[in-house]
Every structure is written in structure tokens, then in C-alpha cells.
């Protein structure tokens, strides 16, 4: 954490800082350069949806934000804290930036409640009562408090993903990353997860969302970012990017997606 950062990762004028800043972000796997110089700001309370074809670097970008992948070059800032600095407390970063994956990544041998309390106790040092109270509050938030004693295998895919969202929220994050959170779900279960994400957006949660759900992006996003080949091709309000994209590459992608 930087010397002038508060526990929330902001300075006295921190409310004016973007929640997340990416500067010159590169990521290569061997000779394969997946990200090629990404510059992006996400304002506090903003919902940014990232669209693009498979292999465009969308998921890698998210994973670089909370250091699940170490950038090859460039900087990532959460508030005024540079998370790519050598002395960064990675646990602190991952507590501040919640992430929900395509697969639910719940511990199968733990109950729903235990899945929500373990990181609170280990990473945040919360006592059992506080961790449990927080877990139950977050389960209520996603409509699953009655499932607190169940094991993940006894839940539907949509319920498991809502538990995964509640688990991330239990850490009190400043922002949430969603990596194709509905792609592993049966079509009839997608809506219940998107409803929770809509509610988070309405409550002012900062969100960076990789998705192919064009309707969700049109309805909820403040900004749409279209990526291809490891770069940002186009970005702007959904009314522009999704309705009248400027770039031919964006136009071709949307035509293919919307014609399915």
C-alpha cells in the first residue's frame, strides 16, 4: 500500500480518483502477447462492460487487475494504490476487488455459510460471530439465506453463482470483477444472476464485467468497451457502441452476436 493511502485506498481527494486505473498494461504468455498496452479508467460507481471475441484479452485484463495474472508491463491502480508495485499486499488487493468467475469456485466440502466466512476470518481477521453475521447479510442480499447449511453440490448453477457473488461481497470490496459470470449456466438460470448484478449496479457498486450478454450491457452499463487482439478498439456509452459503432471490427462482432 502506498504511504499516503488510507485503509480504503484513497487520499483526502480520493473521491475524485477513478476506482481502477490501468496504464500501459501488457501481458504476454511466452511469445503470445495477449494484452498490448491497455489504458482504462473506471470511475467510482461506474459499470463498464467489456465485449469482444474469444482470445481478445478480456479475461486476462480482469485477472491482471487483482493480480491473478502478473502484468508483463504497465501499472494497475486501485484508488491511489499501485497494486503492481513490488511491495503490494496481494491479500489486501483481493479483499478490495471482488471477483466472480465463469466457474463458481466454491469449496465443495464446505457449506454455503462456511464458504462465505473462511476468507473473512483468514484474510480480514474477523471473529466468528462477525464473519457469520456478514455472511448471512450477504446471503439475504442474493436471496439465499435459507441455503446457508447446504453444500454447493445441492445447489443449482444459478444458486452457486449467487453464493459466489455473496462470498465476494462478504469481503466488503470497493469494486467487483465479473468474468463471464453467466456463461456456464443453463439459459433459464442466467436471469437470476443478472438480476443480482443489476441490483449491485443500482446500489452504486463499481463493476467491470466481461460478458456476451448484450441486453445486460445495453441496460446496465454506463460504458461499453470492445476489445480485440489485446487492444481496446472502441468504447463509449451503450447507446453509441451497441447501436451505432464507429469501428468496422465492432460492427462485424455485434452483427455476428446479434444474429445468433
mmCIF file of C-alpha atoms in Angstrom:
data_model
loop_
_atom_site.group_PDB
_atom_site.id
_atom_site.type_symbol
_atom_site.label_atom_id
_atom_site.label_comp_id
_atom_site.label_asym_id
_atom_site.label_seq_id
_atom_site.Cartn_x
_atom_site.Cartn_y
_atom_site.Cartn_z
ATOM 1 C CA UNK A 1 0.000 0.000 0.000
ATOM 2 C CA UNK A 2 1.344 3.466 -0.801
ATOM 3 C CA UNK A 3 2.473 5.627 2.070
ATOM 4 C CA UNK A 4 -0.292 8.203 1.585
ATOM 5 C CA UNK A 5 -3.135 5.710 1.124
ATOM 6 C CA UNK A 6 -5.904 5.376 3.666
ATOM 7 C CA UNK A 7 -7.271 1.903 4.548
ATOM 8 C CA UNK A 8 -9.853 2.429 1.809
ATOM 9 C CA UNK A 9 -7.101 3.082 -0.715
ATOM 10 C CA UNK A 10 -7.912 6.775 -1.220
ATOM 11 C CA UNK A 11 -6.352 10.118 -0.406
ATOM 12 C CA UNK A 12 -8.189 13.094 1.034
ATOM 13 C CA UNK A 13 -9.283 13.860 -2.511
ATOM 14 C CA UNK A 14 -9.760 10.148 -3.182
ATOM 15 C CA UNK A 15 -13.403 10.525 -4.182
ATOM 16 C CA UNK A 16 -12.179 12.205 -7.387
ATOM 17 C CA UNK A 17 -9.811 9.372 -8.261
ATOM 18 C CA UNK A 18 -11.004 6.553 -10.520
ATOM 19 C CA UNK A 19 -11.714 3.337 -8.651
ATOM 20 C CA UNK A 20 -9.450 1.458 -11.059
ATOM 21 C CA UNK A 21 -6.774 2.777 -13.432
ATOM 22 C CA UNK A 22 -4.839 0.768 -15.990
ATOM 23 C CA UNK A 23 -1.783 2.356 -17.594
ATOM 24 C CA UNK A 24 0.115 0.753 -20.466
ATOM 25 C CA UNK A 25 -0.943 -2.730 -19.435
ATOM 26 C CA UNK A 26 0.787 -5.568 -21.263
ATOM 27 C CA UNK A 27 0.582 -9.293 -20.673
ATOM 28 C CA UNK A 28 2.411 -11.973 -22.628
ATOM 29 C CA UNK A 29 2.437 -15.737 -22.271
ATOM 30 C CA UNK A 30 5.704 -16.687 -23.910
ATOM 31 C CA UNK A 31 5.604 -15.243 -27.424
ATOM 32 C CA UNK A 32 1.834 -14.679 -27.267
ATOM 33 C CA UNK A 33 1.130 -11.048 -26.353
ATOM 34 C CA UNK A 34 -2.417 -11.129 -25.024
ATOM 35 C CA UNK A 35 -2.644 -7.502 -23.814
ATOM 36 C CA UNK A 36 -0.880 -4.848 -25.847
ATOM 37 C CA UNK A 37 -0.945 -1.559 -23.968
ATOM 38 C CA UNK A 38 -4.320 -1.114 -22.266
ATOM 39 C CA UNK A 39 -5.194 2.298 -20.800
ATOM 40 C CA UNK A 40 -8.519 2.369 -18.985
ATOM 41 C CA UNK A 41 -10.135 4.266 -16.098
ATOM 42 C CA UNK A 42 -13.191 3.017 -14.206
ATOM 43 C CA UNK A 43 -14.892 5.699 -12.145
ATOM 44 C CA UNK A 44 -16.325 5.032 -8.713
ATOM 45 C CA UNK A 45 -19.818 3.612 -9.116
ATOM 46 C CA UNK A 46 -19.379 3.068 -12.852
ATOM 47 C CA UNK A 47 -20.440 -0.150 -14.592
ATOM 48 C CA UNK A 48 -18.161 -0.998 -17.516
ATOM 49 C CA UNK A 49 -18.996 -3.971 -19.725
ATOM 50 C CA UNK A 50 -16.189 -5.471 -21.829
ATOM 51 C CA UNK A 51 -17.160 -7.209 -25.047
ATOM 52 C CA UNK A 52 -15.042 -8.968 -27.619
ATOM 53 C CA UNK A 53 -14.346 -12.272 -29.358
ATOM 54 C CA UNK A 54 -12.666 -15.205 -27.641
ATOM 55 C CA UNK A 55 -8.943 -14.624 -27.277
ATOM 56 C CA UNK A 56 -9.228 -10.833 -27.310
ATOM 57 C CA UNK A 57 -7.719 -10.483 -23.806
ATOM 58 C CA UNK A 58 -10.852 -9.677 -21.840
ATOM 59 C CA UNK A 59 -10.437 -12.256 -19.075
ATOM 60 C CA UNK A 60 -6.682 -11.679 -18.877
ATOM 61 C CA UNK A 61 -7.342 -7.984 -18.303
ATOM 62 C CA UNK A 62 -9.604 -8.775 -15.341
ATOM 63 C CA UNK A 63 -7.092 -11.209 -13.893
ATOM 64 C CA UNK A 64 -4.359 -8.575 -14.084
ATOM 65 C CA UNK A 65 -6.475 -6.109 -12.080
ATOM 66 C CA UNK A 66 -6.365 -8.279 -8.944
ATOM 67 C CA UNK A 67 -3.001 -9.890 -9.786
ATOM 68 C CA UNK A 68 -4.257 -13.370 -10.524
ATOM 69 C CA UNK A 69 -2.005 -12.743 -13.517
ATOM 70 C CA UNK A 70 1.104 -10.594 -13.152
ATOM 71 C CA UNK A 71 1.284 -7.972 -15.919
ATOM 72 C CA UNK A 72 4.352 -8.138 -18.145
ATOM 73 C CA UNK A 73 4.479 -4.343 -18.164
ATOM 74 C CA UNK A 74 2.345 -1.392 -17.127
ATOM 75 C CA UNK A 75 0.601 -0.316 -13.940
ATOM 76 C CA UNK A 76 -2.668 -1.057 -12.168
ATOM 77 C CA UNK A 77 -4.006 1.339 -9.521
ATOM 78 C CA UNK A 78 -6.848 0.807 -7.061
ATOM 79 C CA UNK A 79 -7.624 4.333 -5.904
ATOM 80 C CA UNK A 80 -4.162 5.797 -5.292
ATOM 81 C CA UNK A 81 -2.578 2.427 -4.523
ATOM 82 C CA UNK A 82 -0.410 0.876 -7.218
ATOM 83 C CA UNK A 83 -1.175 -2.804 -6.997
ATOM 84 C CA UNK A 84 1.630 -3.661 -9.423
ATOM 85 C CA UNK A 85 4.260 -2.228 -7.053
ATOM 86 C CA UNK A 86 6.696 -4.883 -5.745
ATOM 87 C CA UNK A 87 5.664 -4.439 -2.103
ATOM 88 C CA UNK A 88 1.904 -4.675 -2.685
ATOM 89 C CA UNK A 89 -0.107 -6.674 -0.157
ATOM 90 C CA UNK A 90 -1.879 -9.053 -2.535
ATOM 91 C CA UNK A 91 -4.377 -10.207 0.096
ATOM 92 C CA UNK A 92 -5.365 -6.570 0.671
ATOM 93 C CA UNK A 93 -5.891 -6.071 -3.057
ATOM 94 C CA UNK A 94 -8.004 -9.192 -3.466
ATOM 95 C CA UNK A 95 -10.154 -8.197 -0.498
ATOM 96 C CA UNK A 96 -10.765 -4.779 -2.058
ATOM 97 C CA UNK A 97 -11.521 -6.138 -5.531
ATOM 98 C CA UNK A 98 -14.026 -8.981 -5.549
ATOM 99 C CA UNK A 99 -14.051 -11.383 -8.474
ATOM 100 C CA UNK A 100 -16.699 -13.769 -9.762
ATOM 101 C CA UNK A 101 -15.540 -16.374 -12.269
ATOM 102 C CA UNK A 102 -17.182 -18.409 -15.029
ATOM 103 C CA UNK A 103 -16.970 -21.464 -12.796
ATOM 104 C CA UNK A 104 -18.202 -20.936 -9.265
ATOM 105 C CA UNK A 105 -15.006 -21.982 -7.456
ATOM 106 C CA UNK A 106 -16.828 -22.820 -4.239
ATOM 107 C CA UNK A 107 -15.230 -25.214 -1.777
ATOM 108 C CA UNK A 108 -17.288 -28.409 -2.210
ATOM 109 C CA UNK A 109 -16.507 -29.726 1.290
ATOM 110 C CA UNK A 110 -17.748 -26.546 2.996
ATOM 111 C CA UNK A 111 -21.309 -25.391 3.499
ATOM 112 C CA UNK A 112 -22.565 -22.201 1.882
ATOM 113 C CA UNK A 113 -22.075 -20.312 5.145
ATOM 114 C CA UNK A 114 -18.566 -21.698 5.594
ATOM 115 C CA UNK A 115 -17.675 -20.710 2.028
ATOM 116 C CA UNK A 116 -18.582 -17.121 2.940
ATOM 117 C CA UNK A 117 -16.832 -16.989 6.316
ATOM 118 C CA UNK A 118 -13.473 -18.641 5.680
ATOM 119 C CA UNK A 119 -11.818 -15.777 3.782
ATOM 120 C CA UNK A 120 -13.261 -13.217 6.189
ATOM 121 C CA UNK A 121 -11.607 -14.998 9.094
ATOM 122 C CA UNK A 122 -8.307 -15.848 7.390
ATOM 123 C CA UNK A 123 -7.727 -12.677 5.343
ATOM 124 C CA UNK A 124 -9.618 -9.991 7.258
ATOM 125 C CA UNK A 125 -9.146 -11.465 10.741
ATOM 126 C CA UNK A 126 -12.820 -11.226 11.607
ATOM 127 C CA UNK A 127 -14.143 -13.189 14.546
ATOM 128 C CA UNK A 128 -16.615 -15.992 14.039
ATOM 129 C CA UNK A 129 -19.713 -14.019 15.043
ATOM 130 C CA UNK A 130 -18.882 -11.029 12.852
ATOM 131 C CA UNK A 131 -17.998 -13.251 9.886
ATOM 132 C CA UNK A 132 -21.247 -15.195 10.271
ATOM 133 C CA UNK A 133 -23.375 -12.047 10.581
ATOM 134 C CA UNK A 134 -21.763 -10.637 7.446
ATOM 135 C CA UNK A 135 -22.201 -13.911 5.571
ATOM 136 C CA UNK A 136 -25.897 -14.110 6.408
ATOM 137 C CA UNK A 137 -26.438 -10.472 5.427
ATOM 138 C CA UNK A 138 -24.837 -11.116 2.033
ATOM 139 C CA UNK A 139 -26.831 -14.313 1.527
ATOM 140 C CA UNK A 140 -30.008 -12.331 2.232
ATOM 141 C CA UNK A 141 -28.832 -9.814 -0.342
ATOM 142 C CA UNK A 142 -28.752 -12.502 -3.051
ATOM 143 C CA UNK A 143 -31.878 -14.272 -1.782
ATOM 144 C CA UNK A 144 -30.222 -17.416 -0.440
ATOM 145 C CA UNK A 145 -30.128 -17.163 3.349
ATOM 146 C CA UNK A 146 -32.175 -20.348 3.628
ATOM 147 C CA UNK A 147 -29.352 -22.246 1.867
ATOM 148 C CA UNK A 148 -26.724 -21.396 4.488
ATOM 149 C CA UNK A 149 -26.312 -25.004 5.634
ATOM 150 C CA UNK A 150 -26.324 -26.627 2.195
ATOM 151 C CA UNK A 151 -23.283 -27.887 0.328
ATOM 152 C CA UNK A 152 -22.605 -26.488 -3.167
ATOM 153 C CA UNK A 153 -23.435 -29.776 -4.909
ATOM 154 C CA UNK A 154 -27.024 -29.479 -3.683
ATOM 155 C CA UNK A 155 -27.499 -26.076 -5.337
ATOM 156 C CA UNK A 156 -28.370 -25.192 -8.915
ATOM 157 C CA UNK A 157 -25.751 -23.473 -11.037
ATOM 158 C CA UNK A 158 -27.530 -20.148 -10.655
ATOM 159 C CA UNK A 159 -27.649 -20.548 -6.894
ATOM 160 C CA UNK A 160 -23.957 -21.452 -6.776
ATOM 161 C CA UNK A 161 -23.066 -18.343 -8.744
ATOM 162 C CA UNK A 162 -25.181 -16.175 -6.446
ATOM 163 C CA UNK A 163 -23.318 -17.722 -3.484
ATOM 164 C CA UNK A 164 -20.047 -16.848 -5.228
ATOM 165 C CA UNK A 165 -21.236 -13.240 -5.551
ATOM 166 C CA UNK A 166 -22.235 -13.185 -1.879
ATOM 167 C CA UNK A 167 -18.830 -14.578 -0.925
ATOM 168 C CA UNK A 168 -17.070 -11.753 -2.772
ATOM 169 C CA UNK A 169 -19.390 -9.163 -1.219
ATOM 170 C CA UNK A 170 -18.658 -10.522 2.265
ATOM 171 C CA UNK A 171 -15.153 -9.076 1.979
ATOM 172 C CA UNK A 172 -16.511 -5.534 1.620
ATOM 173 C CA UNK A 173 -14.987 -4.852 -1.803
ATOM 174 C CA UNK A 174 -14.640 -1.432 -3.396
ATOM 175 C CA UNK A 175 -15.227 -2.907 -6.846
ATOM 176 C CA UNK A 176 -16.375 -6.156 -8.408
ATOM 177 C CA UNK A 177 -14.988 -8.015 -11.410
ATOM 178 C CA UNK A 178 -17.271 -10.437 -13.271
ATOM 179 C CA UNK A 179 -15.674 -12.802 -15.788
ATOM 180 C CA UNK A 180 -18.472 -14.263 -17.938
ATOM 181 C CA UNK A 181 -20.441 -14.934 -14.767
ATOM 182 C CA UNK A 182 -23.386 -16.470 -16.654
ATOM 183 C CA UNK A 183 -21.575 -18.413 -19.388
ATOM 184 C CA UNK A 184 -21.579 -21.738 -17.502
ATOM 185 C CA UNK A 185 -25.288 -21.555 -16.645
ATOM 186 C CA UNK A 186 -28.289 -23.122 -18.304
ATOM 187 C CA UNK A 187 -30.252 -20.385 -20.121
ATOM 188 C CA UNK A 188 -33.139 -20.437 -17.644
ATOM 189 C CA UNK A 189 -30.742 -19.714 -14.754
ATOM 190 C CA UNK A 190 -28.993 -16.734 -16.324
ATOM 191 C CA UNK A 191 -31.676 -14.260 -15.298
ATOM 192 C CA UNK A 192 -31.361 -14.811 -11.549
ATOM 193 C CA UNK A 193 -27.647 -13.992 -11.646
ATOM 194 C CA UNK A 194 -28.117 -10.961 -13.890
ATOM 195 C CA UNK A 195 -30.825 -9.702 -11.516
ATOM 196 C CA UNK A 196 -28.319 -9.692 -8.638
ATOM 197 C CA UNK A 197 -25.782 -7.879 -10.813
ATOM 198 C CA UNK A 198 -28.409 -5.284 -11.777
ATOM 199 C CA UNK A 199 -29.174 -4.675 -8.109
ATOM 200 C CA UNK A 200 -25.482 -4.179 -7.343
ATOM 201 C CA UNK A 201 -25.242 -1.665 -10.170
ATOM 202 C CA UNK A 202 -28.296 0.199 -8.883
ATOM 203 C CA UNK A 203 -26.710 0.344 -5.426
ATOM 204 C CA UNK A 204 -23.627 2.058 -6.877
ATOM 205 C CA UNK A 205 -21.119 -0.789 -6.903
ATOM 206 C CA UNK A 206 -18.164 -0.215 -9.217
ATOM 207 C CA UNK A 207 -18.252 -3.095 -11.690
ATOM 208 C CA UNK A 208 -16.032 -4.320 -14.511
ATOM 209 C CA UNK A 209 -17.967 -7.004 -16.376
ATOM 210 C CA UNK A 210 -16.752 -9.290 -19.149
ATOM 211 C CA UNK A 211 -19.911 -10.558 -20.828
ATOM 212 C CA UNK A 212 -21.599 -11.667 -24.032
ATOM 213 C CA UNK A 213 -24.986 -10.636 -22.610
ATOM 214 C CA UNK A 214 -25.639 -7.723 -24.963
ATOM 215 C CA UNK A 215 -29.028 -6.976 -23.415
ATOM 216 C CA UNK A 216 -27.468 -6.661 -19.963
ATOM 217 C CA UNK A 217 -24.758 -4.368 -21.303
ATOM 218 C CA UNK A 218 -27.320 -2.213 -23.082
ATOM 219 C CA UNK A 219 -29.496 -1.928 -19.978
ATOM 220 C CA UNK A 220 -26.990 -1.672 -17.130
ATOM 221 C CA UNK A 221 -23.613 -0.465 -18.424
ATOM 222 C CA UNK A 222 -22.533 3.135 -18.173
ATOM 223 C CA UNK A 223 -19.852 2.348 -20.744
ATOM 224 C CA UNK A 224 -19.120 -0.473 -23.163
ATOM 225 C CA UNK A 225 -15.540 -1.372 -24.093
ATOM 226 C CA UNK A 226 -14.945 -3.509 -27.181
ATOM 227 C CA UNK A 227 -11.620 -5.383 -27.269
ATOM 228 C CA UNK A 228 -9.918 -7.366 -29.989
ATOM 229 C CA UNK A 229 -6.348 -8.547 -30.393
ATOM 230 C CA UNK A 230 -5.325 -7.336 -26.948
ATOM 231 C CA UNK A 231 -6.283 -3.687 -27.506
ATOM 232 C CA UNK A 232 -9.334 -1.509 -26.941
ATOM 233 C CA UNK A 233 -10.884 -0.989 -30.364
ATOM 234 C CA UNK A 234 -13.779 1.207 -29.294
ATOM 235 C CA UNK A 235 -15.516 2.420 -26.157
ATOM 236 C CA UNK A 236 -18.399 4.664 -25.204
ATOM 237 C CA UNK A 237 -21.994 4.665 -23.942
ATOM 238 C CA UNK A 238 -24.070 1.618 -24.876
ATOM 239 C CA UNK A 239 -26.311 3.844 -26.995
ATOM 240 C CA UNK A 240 -23.308 4.537 -29.217
ATOM 241 C CA UNK A 241 -21.177 1.378 -29.191
ATOM 242 C CA UNK A 242 -24.067 -1.101 -29.338
ATOM 243 C CA UNK A 243 -26.384 0.892 -31.595
ATOM 244 C CA UNK A 244 -24.069 2.805 -33.931
ATOM 245 C CA UNK A 245 -20.493 1.533 -33.523
ATOM 246 C CA UNK A 246 -17.863 3.564 -35.380
ATOM 247 C CA UNK A 247 -15.335 0.801 -35.979
ATOM 248 C CA UNK A 248 -15.858 -1.874 -38.633
ATOM 249 C CA UNK A 249 -14.451 -4.556 -36.310
ATOM 250 C CA UNK A 250 -17.066 -3.703 -33.673
ATOM 251 C CA UNK A 251 -19.808 -3.707 -36.283
ATOM 252 C CA UNK A 252 -18.844 -7.186 -37.527
ATOM 253 C CA UNK A 253 -18.679 -8.598 -33.983
ATOM 254 C CA UNK A 254 -22.074 -7.228 -32.987
ATOM 255 C CA UNK A 255 -23.662 -8.419 -36.219
ATOM 256 C CA UNK A 256 -22.480 -11.967 -35.546
ATOM 257 C CA UNK A 257 -23.561 -11.906 -31.899
ATOM 258 C CA UNK A 258 -26.964 -10.344 -32.526
ATOM 259 C CA UNK A 259 -27.747 -12.635 -35.462
ATOM 260 C CA UNK A 260 -27.414 -15.785 -33.326
#
